[in-house]
Coordinates of C-alpha atoms in Angstrom, one line a residue:
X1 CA 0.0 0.0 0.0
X2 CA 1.3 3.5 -0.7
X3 CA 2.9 5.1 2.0
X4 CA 5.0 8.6 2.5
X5 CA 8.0 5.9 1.5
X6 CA 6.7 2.8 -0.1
X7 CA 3.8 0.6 -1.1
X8 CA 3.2 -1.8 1.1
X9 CA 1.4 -5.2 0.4
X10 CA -2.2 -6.9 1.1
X11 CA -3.7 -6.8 3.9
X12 CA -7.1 -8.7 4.7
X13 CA -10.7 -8.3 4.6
X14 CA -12.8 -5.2 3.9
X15 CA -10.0 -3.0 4.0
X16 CA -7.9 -5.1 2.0
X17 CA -7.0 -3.5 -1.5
X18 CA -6.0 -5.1 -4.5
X19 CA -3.9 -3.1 -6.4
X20 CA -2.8 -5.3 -9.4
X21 CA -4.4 -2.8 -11.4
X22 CA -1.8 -0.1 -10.3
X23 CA 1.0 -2.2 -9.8
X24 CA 3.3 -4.9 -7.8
X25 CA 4.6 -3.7 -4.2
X26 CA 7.1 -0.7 -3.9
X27 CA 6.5 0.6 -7.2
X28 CA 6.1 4.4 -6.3
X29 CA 7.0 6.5 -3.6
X30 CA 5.7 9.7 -2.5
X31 CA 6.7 12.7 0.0
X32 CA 5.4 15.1 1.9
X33 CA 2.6 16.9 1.2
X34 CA 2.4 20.9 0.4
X35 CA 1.2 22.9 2.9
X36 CA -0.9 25.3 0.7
X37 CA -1.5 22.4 -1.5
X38 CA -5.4 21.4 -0.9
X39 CA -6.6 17.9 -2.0
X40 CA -10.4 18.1 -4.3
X41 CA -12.3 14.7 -4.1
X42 CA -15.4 14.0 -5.8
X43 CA -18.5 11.5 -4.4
X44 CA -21.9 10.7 -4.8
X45 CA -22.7 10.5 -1.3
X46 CA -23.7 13.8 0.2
X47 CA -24.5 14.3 4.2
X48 CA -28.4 14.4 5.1
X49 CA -27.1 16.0 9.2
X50 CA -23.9 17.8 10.6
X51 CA -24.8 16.0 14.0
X52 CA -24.2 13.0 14.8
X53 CA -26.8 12.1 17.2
X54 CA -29.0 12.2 13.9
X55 CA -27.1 9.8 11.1
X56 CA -26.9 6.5 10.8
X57 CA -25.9 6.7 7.0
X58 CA -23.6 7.9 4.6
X59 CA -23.4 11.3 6.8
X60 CA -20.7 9.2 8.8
X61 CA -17.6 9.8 5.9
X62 CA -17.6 13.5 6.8
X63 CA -17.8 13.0 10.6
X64 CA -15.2 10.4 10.2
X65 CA -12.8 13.4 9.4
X66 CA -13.9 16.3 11.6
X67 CA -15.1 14.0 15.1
X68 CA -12.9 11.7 16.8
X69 CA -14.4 8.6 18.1
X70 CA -12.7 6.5 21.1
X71 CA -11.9 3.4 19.3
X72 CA -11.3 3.5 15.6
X73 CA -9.9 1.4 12.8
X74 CA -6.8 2.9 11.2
X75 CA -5.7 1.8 8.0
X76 CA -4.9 -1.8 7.8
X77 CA -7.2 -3.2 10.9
X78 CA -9.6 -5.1 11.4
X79 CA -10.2 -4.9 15.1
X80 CA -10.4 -1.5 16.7
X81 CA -8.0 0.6 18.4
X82 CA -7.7 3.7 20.8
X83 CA -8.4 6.7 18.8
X84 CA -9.8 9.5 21.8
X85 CA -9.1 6.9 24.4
X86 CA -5.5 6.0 25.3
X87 CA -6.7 2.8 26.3
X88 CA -9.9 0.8 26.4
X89 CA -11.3 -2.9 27.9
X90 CA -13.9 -5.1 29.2
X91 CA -13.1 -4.6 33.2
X92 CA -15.3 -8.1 33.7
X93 CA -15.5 -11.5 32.1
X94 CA -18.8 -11.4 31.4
X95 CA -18.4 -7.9 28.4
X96 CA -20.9 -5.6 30.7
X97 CA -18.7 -3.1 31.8
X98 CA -16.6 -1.1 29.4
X99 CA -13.9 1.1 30.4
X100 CA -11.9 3.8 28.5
X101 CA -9.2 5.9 29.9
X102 CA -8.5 9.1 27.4
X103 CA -5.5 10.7 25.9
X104 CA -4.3 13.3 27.6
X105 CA -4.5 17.0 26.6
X106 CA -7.7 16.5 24.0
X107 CA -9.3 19.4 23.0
X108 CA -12.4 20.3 20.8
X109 CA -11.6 22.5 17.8
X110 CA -13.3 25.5 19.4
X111 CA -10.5 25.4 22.5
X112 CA -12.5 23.1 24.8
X113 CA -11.6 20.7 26.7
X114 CA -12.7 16.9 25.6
X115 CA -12.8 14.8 28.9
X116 CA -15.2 11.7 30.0
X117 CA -18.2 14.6 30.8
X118 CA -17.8 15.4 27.4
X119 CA -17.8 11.8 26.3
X120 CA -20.6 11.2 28.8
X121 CA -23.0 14.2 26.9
X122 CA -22.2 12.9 23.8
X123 CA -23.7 9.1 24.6
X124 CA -26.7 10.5 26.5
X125 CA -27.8 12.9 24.0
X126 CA -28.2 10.1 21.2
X127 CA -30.1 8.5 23.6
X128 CA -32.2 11.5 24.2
X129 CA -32.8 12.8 21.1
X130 CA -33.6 9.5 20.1
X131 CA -33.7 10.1 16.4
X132 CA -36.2 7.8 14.4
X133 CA -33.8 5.8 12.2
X134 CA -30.9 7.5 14.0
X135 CA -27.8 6.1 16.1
X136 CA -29.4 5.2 19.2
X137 CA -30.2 1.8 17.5
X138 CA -27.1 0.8 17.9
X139 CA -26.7 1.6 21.2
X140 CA -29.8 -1.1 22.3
X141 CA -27.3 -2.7 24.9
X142 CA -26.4 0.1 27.0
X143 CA -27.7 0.8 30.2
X144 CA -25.6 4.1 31.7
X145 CA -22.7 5.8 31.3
X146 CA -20.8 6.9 34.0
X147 CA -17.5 8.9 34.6
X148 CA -14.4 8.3 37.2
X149 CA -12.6 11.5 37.2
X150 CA -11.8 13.4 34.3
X151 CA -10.5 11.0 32.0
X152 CA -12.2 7.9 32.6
X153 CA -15.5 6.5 31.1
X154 CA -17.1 3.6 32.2
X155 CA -20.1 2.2 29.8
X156 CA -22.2 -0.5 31.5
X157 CA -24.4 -2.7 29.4
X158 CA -27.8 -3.8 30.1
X159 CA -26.5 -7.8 28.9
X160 CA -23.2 -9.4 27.4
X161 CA -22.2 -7.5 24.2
X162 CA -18.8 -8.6 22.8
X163 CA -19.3 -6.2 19.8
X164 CA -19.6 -2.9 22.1
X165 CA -16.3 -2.0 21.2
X166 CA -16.7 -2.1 17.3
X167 CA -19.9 0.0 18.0
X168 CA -18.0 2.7 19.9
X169 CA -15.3 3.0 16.4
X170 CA -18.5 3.7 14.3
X171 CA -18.3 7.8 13.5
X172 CA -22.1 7.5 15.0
X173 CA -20.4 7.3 18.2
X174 CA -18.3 11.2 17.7
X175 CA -17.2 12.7 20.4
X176 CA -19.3 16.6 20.7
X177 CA -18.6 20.1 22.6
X178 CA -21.2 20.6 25.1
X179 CA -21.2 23.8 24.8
X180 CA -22.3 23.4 21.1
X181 CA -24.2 20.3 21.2
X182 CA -27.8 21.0 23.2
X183 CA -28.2 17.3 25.2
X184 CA -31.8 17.4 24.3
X185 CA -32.2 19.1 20.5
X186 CA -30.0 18.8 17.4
X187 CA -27.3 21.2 16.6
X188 CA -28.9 23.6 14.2
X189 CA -26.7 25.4 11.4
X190 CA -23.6 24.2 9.4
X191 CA -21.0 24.5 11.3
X192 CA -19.2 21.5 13.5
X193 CA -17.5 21.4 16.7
X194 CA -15.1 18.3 16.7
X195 CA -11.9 17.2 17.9
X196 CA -11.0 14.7 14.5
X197 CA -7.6 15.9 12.0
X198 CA -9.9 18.4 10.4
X199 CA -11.8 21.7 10.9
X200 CA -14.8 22.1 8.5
X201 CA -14.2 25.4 7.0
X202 CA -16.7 25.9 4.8
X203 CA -20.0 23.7 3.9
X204 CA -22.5 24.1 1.2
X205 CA -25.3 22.0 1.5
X206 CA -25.2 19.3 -1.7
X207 CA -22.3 20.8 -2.7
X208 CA -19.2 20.9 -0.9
X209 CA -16.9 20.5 2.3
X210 CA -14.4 22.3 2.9
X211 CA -11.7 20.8 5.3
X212 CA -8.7 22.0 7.2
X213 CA -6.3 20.7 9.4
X214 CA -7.0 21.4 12.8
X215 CA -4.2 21.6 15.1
X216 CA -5.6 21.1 18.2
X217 CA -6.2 17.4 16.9
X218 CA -4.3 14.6 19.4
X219 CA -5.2 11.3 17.8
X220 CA -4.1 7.9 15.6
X221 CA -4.1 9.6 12.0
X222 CA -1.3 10.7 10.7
X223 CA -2.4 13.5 7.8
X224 CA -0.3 13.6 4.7
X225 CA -2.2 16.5 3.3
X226 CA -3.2 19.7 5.1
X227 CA -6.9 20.3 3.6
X228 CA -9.3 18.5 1.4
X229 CA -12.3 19.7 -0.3
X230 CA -15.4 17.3 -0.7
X231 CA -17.7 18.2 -3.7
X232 CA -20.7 16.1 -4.1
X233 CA -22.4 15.3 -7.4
X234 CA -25.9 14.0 -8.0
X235 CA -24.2 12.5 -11.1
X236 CA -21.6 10.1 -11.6
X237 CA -20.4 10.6 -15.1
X238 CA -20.7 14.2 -14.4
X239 CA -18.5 13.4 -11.1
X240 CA -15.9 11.4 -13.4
X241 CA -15.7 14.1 -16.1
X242 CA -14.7 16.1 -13.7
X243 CA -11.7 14.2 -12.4
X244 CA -11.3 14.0 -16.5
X245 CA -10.6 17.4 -16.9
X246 CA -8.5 17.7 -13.5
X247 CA -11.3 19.8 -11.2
X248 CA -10.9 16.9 -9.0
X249 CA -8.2 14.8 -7.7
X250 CA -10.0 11.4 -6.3
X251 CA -13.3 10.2 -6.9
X252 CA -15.2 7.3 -5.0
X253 CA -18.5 6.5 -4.3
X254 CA -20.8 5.7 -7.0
X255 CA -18.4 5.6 -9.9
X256 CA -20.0 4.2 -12.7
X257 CA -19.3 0.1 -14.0
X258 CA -18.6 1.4 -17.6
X259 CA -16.2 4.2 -16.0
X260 CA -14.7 1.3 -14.3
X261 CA -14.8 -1.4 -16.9
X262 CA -13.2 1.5 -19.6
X263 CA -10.1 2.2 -16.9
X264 CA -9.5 -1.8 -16.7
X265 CA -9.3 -2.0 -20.6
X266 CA -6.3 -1.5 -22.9
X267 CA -7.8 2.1 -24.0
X268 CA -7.7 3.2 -20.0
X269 CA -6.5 7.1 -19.6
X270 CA -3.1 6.8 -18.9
X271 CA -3.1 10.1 -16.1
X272 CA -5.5 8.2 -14.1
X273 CA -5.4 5.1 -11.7
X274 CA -8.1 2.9 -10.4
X275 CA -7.2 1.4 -7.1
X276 CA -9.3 -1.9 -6.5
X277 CA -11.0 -2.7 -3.4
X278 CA -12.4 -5.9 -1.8
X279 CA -15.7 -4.4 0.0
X280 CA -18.7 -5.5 1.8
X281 CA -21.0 -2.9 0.5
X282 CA -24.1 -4.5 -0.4
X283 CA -27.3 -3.9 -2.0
X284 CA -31.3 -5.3 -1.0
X285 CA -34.8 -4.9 -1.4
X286 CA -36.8 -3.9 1.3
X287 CA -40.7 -5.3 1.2
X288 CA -43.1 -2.8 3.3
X289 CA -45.6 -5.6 5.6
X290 CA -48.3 -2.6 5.8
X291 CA -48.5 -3.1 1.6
X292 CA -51.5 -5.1 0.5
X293 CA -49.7 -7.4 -2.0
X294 CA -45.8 -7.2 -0.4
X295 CA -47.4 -8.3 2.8
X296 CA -48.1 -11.7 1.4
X297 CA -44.9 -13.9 1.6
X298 CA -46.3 -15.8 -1.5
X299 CA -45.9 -12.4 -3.2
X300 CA -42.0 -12.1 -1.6
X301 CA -41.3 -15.6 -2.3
X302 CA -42.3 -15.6 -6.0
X303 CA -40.4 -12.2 -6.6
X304 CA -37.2 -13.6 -5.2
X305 CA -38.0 -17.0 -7.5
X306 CA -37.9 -15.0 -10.5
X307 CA -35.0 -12.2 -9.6
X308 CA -32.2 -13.1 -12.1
X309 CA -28.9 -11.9 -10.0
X310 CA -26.5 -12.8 -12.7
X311 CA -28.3 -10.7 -15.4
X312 CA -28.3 -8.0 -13.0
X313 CA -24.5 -8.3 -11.9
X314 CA -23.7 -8.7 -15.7
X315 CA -26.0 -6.1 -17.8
X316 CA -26.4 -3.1 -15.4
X317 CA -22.8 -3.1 -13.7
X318 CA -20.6 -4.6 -16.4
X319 CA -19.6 -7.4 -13.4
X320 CA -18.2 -4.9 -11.5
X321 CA -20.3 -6.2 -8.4
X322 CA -21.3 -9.8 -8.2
X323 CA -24.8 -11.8 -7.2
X324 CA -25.3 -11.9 -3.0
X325 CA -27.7 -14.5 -2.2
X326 CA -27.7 -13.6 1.5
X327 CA -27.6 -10.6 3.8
X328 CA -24.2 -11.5 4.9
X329 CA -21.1 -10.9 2.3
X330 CA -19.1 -13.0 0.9
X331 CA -15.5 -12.4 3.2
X332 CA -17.3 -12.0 6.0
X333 CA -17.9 -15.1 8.9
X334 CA -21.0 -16.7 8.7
X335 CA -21.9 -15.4 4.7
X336 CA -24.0 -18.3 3.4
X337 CA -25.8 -18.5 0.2
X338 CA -29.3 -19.1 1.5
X339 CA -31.8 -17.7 -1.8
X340 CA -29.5 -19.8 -4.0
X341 CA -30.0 -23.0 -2.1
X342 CA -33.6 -22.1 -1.7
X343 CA -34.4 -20.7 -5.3
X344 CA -31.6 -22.1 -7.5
X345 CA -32.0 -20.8 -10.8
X346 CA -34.9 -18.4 -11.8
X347 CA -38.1 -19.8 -12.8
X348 CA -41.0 -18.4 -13.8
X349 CA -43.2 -21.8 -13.6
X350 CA -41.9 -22.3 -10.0
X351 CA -43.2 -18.7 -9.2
X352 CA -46.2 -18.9 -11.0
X353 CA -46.9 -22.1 -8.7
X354 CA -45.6 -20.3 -5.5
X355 CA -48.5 -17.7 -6.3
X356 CA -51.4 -20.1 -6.9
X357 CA -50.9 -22.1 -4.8
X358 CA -51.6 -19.1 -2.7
X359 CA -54.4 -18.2 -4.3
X360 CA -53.6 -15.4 -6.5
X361 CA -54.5 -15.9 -10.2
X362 CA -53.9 -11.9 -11.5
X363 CA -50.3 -10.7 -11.8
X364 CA -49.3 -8.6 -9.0
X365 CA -49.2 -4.6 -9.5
X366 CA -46.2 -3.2 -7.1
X367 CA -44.0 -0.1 -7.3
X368 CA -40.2 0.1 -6.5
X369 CA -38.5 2.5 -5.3
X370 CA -35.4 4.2 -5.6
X371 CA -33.3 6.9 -4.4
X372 CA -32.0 9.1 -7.7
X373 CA -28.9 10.7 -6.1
X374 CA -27.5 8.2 -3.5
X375 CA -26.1 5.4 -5.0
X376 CA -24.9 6.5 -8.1
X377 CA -26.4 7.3 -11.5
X378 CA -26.8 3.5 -12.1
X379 CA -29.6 2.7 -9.5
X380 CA -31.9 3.9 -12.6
X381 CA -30.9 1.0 -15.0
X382 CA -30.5 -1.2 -12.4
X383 CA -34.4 -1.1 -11.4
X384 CA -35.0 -0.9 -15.0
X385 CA -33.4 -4.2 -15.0
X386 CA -35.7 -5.5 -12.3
X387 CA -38.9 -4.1 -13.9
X388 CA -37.9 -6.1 -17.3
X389 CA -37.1 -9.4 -15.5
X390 CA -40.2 -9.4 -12.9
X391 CA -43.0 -8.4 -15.7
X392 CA -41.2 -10.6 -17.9
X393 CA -42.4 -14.4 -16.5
X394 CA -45.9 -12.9 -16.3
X395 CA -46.5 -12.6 -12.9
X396 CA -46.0 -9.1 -12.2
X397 CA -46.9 -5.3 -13.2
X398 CA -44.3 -3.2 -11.9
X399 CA -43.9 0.8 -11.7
X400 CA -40.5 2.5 -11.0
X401 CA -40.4 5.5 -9.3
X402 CA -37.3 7.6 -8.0
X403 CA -36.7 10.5 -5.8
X404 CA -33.6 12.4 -4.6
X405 CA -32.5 10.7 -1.1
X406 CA -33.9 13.2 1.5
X407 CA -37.5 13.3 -0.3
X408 CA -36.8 8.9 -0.4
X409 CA -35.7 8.6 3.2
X410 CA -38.6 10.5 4.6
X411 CA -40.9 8.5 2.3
X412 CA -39.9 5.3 3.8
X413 CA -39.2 6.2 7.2
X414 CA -43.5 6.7 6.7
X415 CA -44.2 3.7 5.5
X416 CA -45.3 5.2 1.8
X417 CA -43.1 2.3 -0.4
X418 CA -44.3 -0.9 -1.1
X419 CA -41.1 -2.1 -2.3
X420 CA -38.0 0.0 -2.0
X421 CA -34.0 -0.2 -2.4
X422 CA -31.3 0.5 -0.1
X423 CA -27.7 0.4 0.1
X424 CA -25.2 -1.0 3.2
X425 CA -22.3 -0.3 4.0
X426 CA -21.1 -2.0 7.2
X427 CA -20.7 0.1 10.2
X428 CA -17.7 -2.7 11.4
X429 CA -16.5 -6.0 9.8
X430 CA -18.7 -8.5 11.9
X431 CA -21.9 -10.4 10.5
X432 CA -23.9 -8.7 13.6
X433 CA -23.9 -5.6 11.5
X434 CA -25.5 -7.1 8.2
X435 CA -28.5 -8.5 10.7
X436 CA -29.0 -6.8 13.7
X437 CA -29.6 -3.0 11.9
X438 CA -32.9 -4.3 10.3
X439 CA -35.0 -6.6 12.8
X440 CA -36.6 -5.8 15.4
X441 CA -39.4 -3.0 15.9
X442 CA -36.9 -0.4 15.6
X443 CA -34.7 -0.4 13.1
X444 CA -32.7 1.7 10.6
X445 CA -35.1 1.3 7.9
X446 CA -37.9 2.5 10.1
X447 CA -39.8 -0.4 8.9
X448 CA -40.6 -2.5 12.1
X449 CA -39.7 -6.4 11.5
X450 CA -40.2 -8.1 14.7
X451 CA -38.2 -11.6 14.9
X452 CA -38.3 -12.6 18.6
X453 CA -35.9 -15.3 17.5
X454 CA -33.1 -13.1 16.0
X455 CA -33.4 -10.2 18.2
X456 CA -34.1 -12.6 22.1
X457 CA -32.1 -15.4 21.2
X458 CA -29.8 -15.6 17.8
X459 CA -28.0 -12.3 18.5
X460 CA -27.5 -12.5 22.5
X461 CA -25.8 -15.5 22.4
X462 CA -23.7 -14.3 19.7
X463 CA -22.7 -11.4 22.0
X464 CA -21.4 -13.1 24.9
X465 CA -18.7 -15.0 22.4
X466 CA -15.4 -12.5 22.6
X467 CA -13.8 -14.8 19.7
X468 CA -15.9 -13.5 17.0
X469 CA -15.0 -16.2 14.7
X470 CA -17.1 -18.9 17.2
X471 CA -20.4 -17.3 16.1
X472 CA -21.1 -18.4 12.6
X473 CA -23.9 -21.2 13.9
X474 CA -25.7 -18.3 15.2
X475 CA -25.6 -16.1 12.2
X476 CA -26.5 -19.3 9.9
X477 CA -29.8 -19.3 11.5
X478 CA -30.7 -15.9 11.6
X479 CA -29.9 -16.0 8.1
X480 CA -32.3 -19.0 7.8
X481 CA -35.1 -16.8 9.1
X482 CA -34.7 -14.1 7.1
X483 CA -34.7 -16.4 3.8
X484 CA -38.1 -18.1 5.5
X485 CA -39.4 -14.6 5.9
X486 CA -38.2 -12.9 2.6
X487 CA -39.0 -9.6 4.1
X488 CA -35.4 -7.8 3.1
X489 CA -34.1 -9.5 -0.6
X490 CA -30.1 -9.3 -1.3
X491 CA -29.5 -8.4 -4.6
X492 CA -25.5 -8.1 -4.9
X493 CA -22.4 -7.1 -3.0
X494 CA -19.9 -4.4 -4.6
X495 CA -16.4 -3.9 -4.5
X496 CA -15.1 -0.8 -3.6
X497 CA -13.2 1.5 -6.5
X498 CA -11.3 4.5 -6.2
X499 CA -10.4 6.5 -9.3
X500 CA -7.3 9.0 -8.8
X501 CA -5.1 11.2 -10.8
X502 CA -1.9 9.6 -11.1
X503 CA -0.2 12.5 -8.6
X504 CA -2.2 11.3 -6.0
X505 CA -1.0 8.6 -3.5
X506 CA -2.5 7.3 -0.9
X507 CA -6.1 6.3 -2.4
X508 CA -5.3 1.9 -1.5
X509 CA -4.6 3.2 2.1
X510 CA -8.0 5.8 2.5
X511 CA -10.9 3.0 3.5
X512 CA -11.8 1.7 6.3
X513 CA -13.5 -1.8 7.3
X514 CA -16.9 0.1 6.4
X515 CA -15.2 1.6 3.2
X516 CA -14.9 5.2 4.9
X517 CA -12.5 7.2 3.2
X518 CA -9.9 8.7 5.7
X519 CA -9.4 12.2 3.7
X520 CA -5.8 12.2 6.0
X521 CA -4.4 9.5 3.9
X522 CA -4.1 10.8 0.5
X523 CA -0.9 12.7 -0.7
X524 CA 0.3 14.0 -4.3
X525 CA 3.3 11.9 -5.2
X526 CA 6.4 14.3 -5.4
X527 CA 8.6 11.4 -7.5
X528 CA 8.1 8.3 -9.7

């Protein structure tokens, strides 16, 4: 991986990069950075909040650069580590209380002092607020948190809950200012008070983020670059002409497969570098149980009978993702392939037979949903794609309609969608993350699936194992009952690509194990 020296090899899982497409190890170096020197990078993915008691989405790559979190994962891991906290740990054998001593001398960007009361307002307020769809989901295991001096932070859970750590390294968990952050209301305006390797500057709503190194910052990134802007496009060939004609340096998030397949070919552009990455981003179909027709599990069944995953993978995004035939990636322990040993190959004749023998004789009117600017420019062919397959055996009469995310979200946090598509990106590299976000009454798709044995059984005992690789019996099954239940419907799992000018290092190093980019990694090369 590039470095300020060297490129470094492979490391694994989410994180992992493969850069054949750049080159074999220690191929290029690169310096230091220029101070006045600012770094432009281009995505698709624009913040919905500036506070963090409020996003459980894609918000989390900004905060991931202006907040500091307690744990994190640098570049390279695949467990967390102290970020805020000098030191963290379970105190008792049983995971229920968690203890973090923090660095010394932290400071919020605004000149205040980060210590545990800080910590402790920042917890309690996502609890307060209680945003619908928001972080306190994940914090379902947590009964109080308490302070012991002015360092230390003790988090004691309600049960066992071997994953609270990886939880605390999500940017859902950023660390606020008090003084900035009401413990009972959102943070109104655009500005940020954080303690994370950057200052935002400047921010435009759906446009840009301006960032700058903050030098209060005390912390585990090392920045090789002293300012990065973030522009966000709706549009991703309009986002990759742009890095084209050098307005942008790096682009990532929702490049499109023929921008992709074109830079893999023999007539790629030679000033520009596509850095490969093994991710667990996946994308699903949601089925709303207040809908008439997608209430009926012969209606889900019979949809997922004729879904054709290859066609999907293959026609819309050039195989630049492949088919996922369960909620749980491929890479990650416990993935099985569940729809494919249930479904096999699509059939129209086997759905037609799933539907009568239900007792419906008319094909099935339902509308999908998209979002328009969230995932990419793509997400329009690819539910073209799904229209033509499903009306194709027959059985179905499908409408497609898109809006632009903020008008989608609210749409479907209100239950308005019969059928609607989401992306995931994992907010840490465990299987708990692909199950436990969307059962149960509350959930981050605000669409309540109750599954007494997921949410009382399944994922408690999971919890108490510290060795997460002893849990895949456990996540087998809760996959089993989401196949039974058909009520979310993987569709495929992506890899994550970076395109880069080729003066920019850095880009293999950038992503977390939830494909976050880490702005502080990226450099321009000073020699070849």
């Amino acid at each position: 991986m590039f470095t300020r020296g060297q490129l470094r090899c492979l490391r694994p899982f989410a994180v992992s990069l493969s850069i054949s497409l750049l080159a074999g190890c220690g191929m290029f170096s690169s310096g230091d950075s220029d101070d006045e020197d600012v770094i432009t990078v281009g995505t698709t993915s624009a913040p919905t909040t500036l506070d963090p008691a409020a996003s459980w989405d894609g918000s989390w790559e900004l905060y991931r650069n202006v907040f500091q979190t307690l744990l994190s994962f640098p570049s390279g891991a695949t467990q967390p580590q102290a970020d805020a906290a000098r030191s963290c740990r379970f105190r008792d054998a049983t995971s229920t209380v968690y203890t973090c001593t923090l660095r010394e001398d932290l400071r919020f960007s605004n000149g205040d002092v980060l210590d545990a009361a800080a910590v402790k307002h920042s917890f309690d307020r996502i609890r307060r607020i209680d945003v619908k769809g928001g972080p306190a989901g994940l914090l379902g295991s947590l009964a109080s948190v308490d302070v012991e001096g002015e360092r230390t932070v003790v988090f004691r859970l309600k049960k066992p809950d071997a994953t609270f750590p990886f939880v605390l390294a999500t940017p859902a968990m950023s660390i606020v200012a008090p003084a900035d952050y009401p413990a009972d209301r959102l943070r109104e305006g655009d500005e940020v008070t954080g303690s994370g390797p950057y200052e935002l500057d400047d921010y435009r709503v759906d446009e840009k983020a301006v960032l700058v190194r903050n030098d209060r910052y005390e912390g585990a990134a090392d920045r090789k670059n002293d300012a990065v802007t973030i522009r966000y496009f709706d549009d991703s060939a309009a986002m990759v002409d742009a890095l084209r004609e050098k307005e942008l340096d790096l682009t990532f998030r929702g490049i499109a497969a023929e921008d992709v397949v074109a830079q893999q070919g023999a007539d790629k552009e030679e000033h520009l570098r596509l850095v490969e990455g093994a991710g667990a981003e996946i994308r699903y179909l949601v089925f709303n149980p207040k809908d008439p027709w997608a209430r009926k599990p012969a209606v889900r069944k019979a949809f997922a009978q004729v879904l054709d995953r290859p066609a999907l993978a293959h026609k819309v995004y050039k195989d630049t993702v492949e088919p996922l035939y369960s909620m749980v990636p491929r890479g990650v322990n416990g993935h099985t392939t569940g729809f494919f040993d249930e479904y096999g190959e699509p059939s129209a004749a086997k759905a037609r037979r799933i539907l009568r023998a239900a007792g419906i004789t008319e094909r099935v009117p339902l509308t999908l949903w998209y979002a328009t600017d969230r995932y990419g420019s793509v997400t329009a062919a690819e539910f073209a794609e799904l229209k033509r397959q499903l009306e194709a055996s027959g059985l179905f009469e499908i409408t497609i309609k898109g809006r632009p995310w903020k008008a989608f979200e609210k749409g479907y946090e209100e239950g308005r969608y019969p059928v609607f598509g989401r992306g995931w990106f994992p907010d840490f590299p465990d299987a708990e993350n692909f199950i436990a976000p969307f059962v149960g009454e509350r959930n981050v798709l605000n669409t309540p699936y109750p599954s007494p044995t997921i949410t009382r059984d399944l994922l408690p005992r999971s919890r108490r194992e510290a060795d997460r690789g002893k849990v895949a019996d456990e996540f087998e099954a809760a996959q089993r009952v989401l196949l039974d239940d058909v009520r979310l419907l993987p569709l495929w799992q992506g890899k994550q690509y970076i395109m880069a000018s080729e003066e920019i290092a850095g880009g293999e190093r950038a992503l977390d194990p939830s494909a976050i980019m880490m702005m502080w990694e990226l450099s321009r090369k000073t020699s070849w």
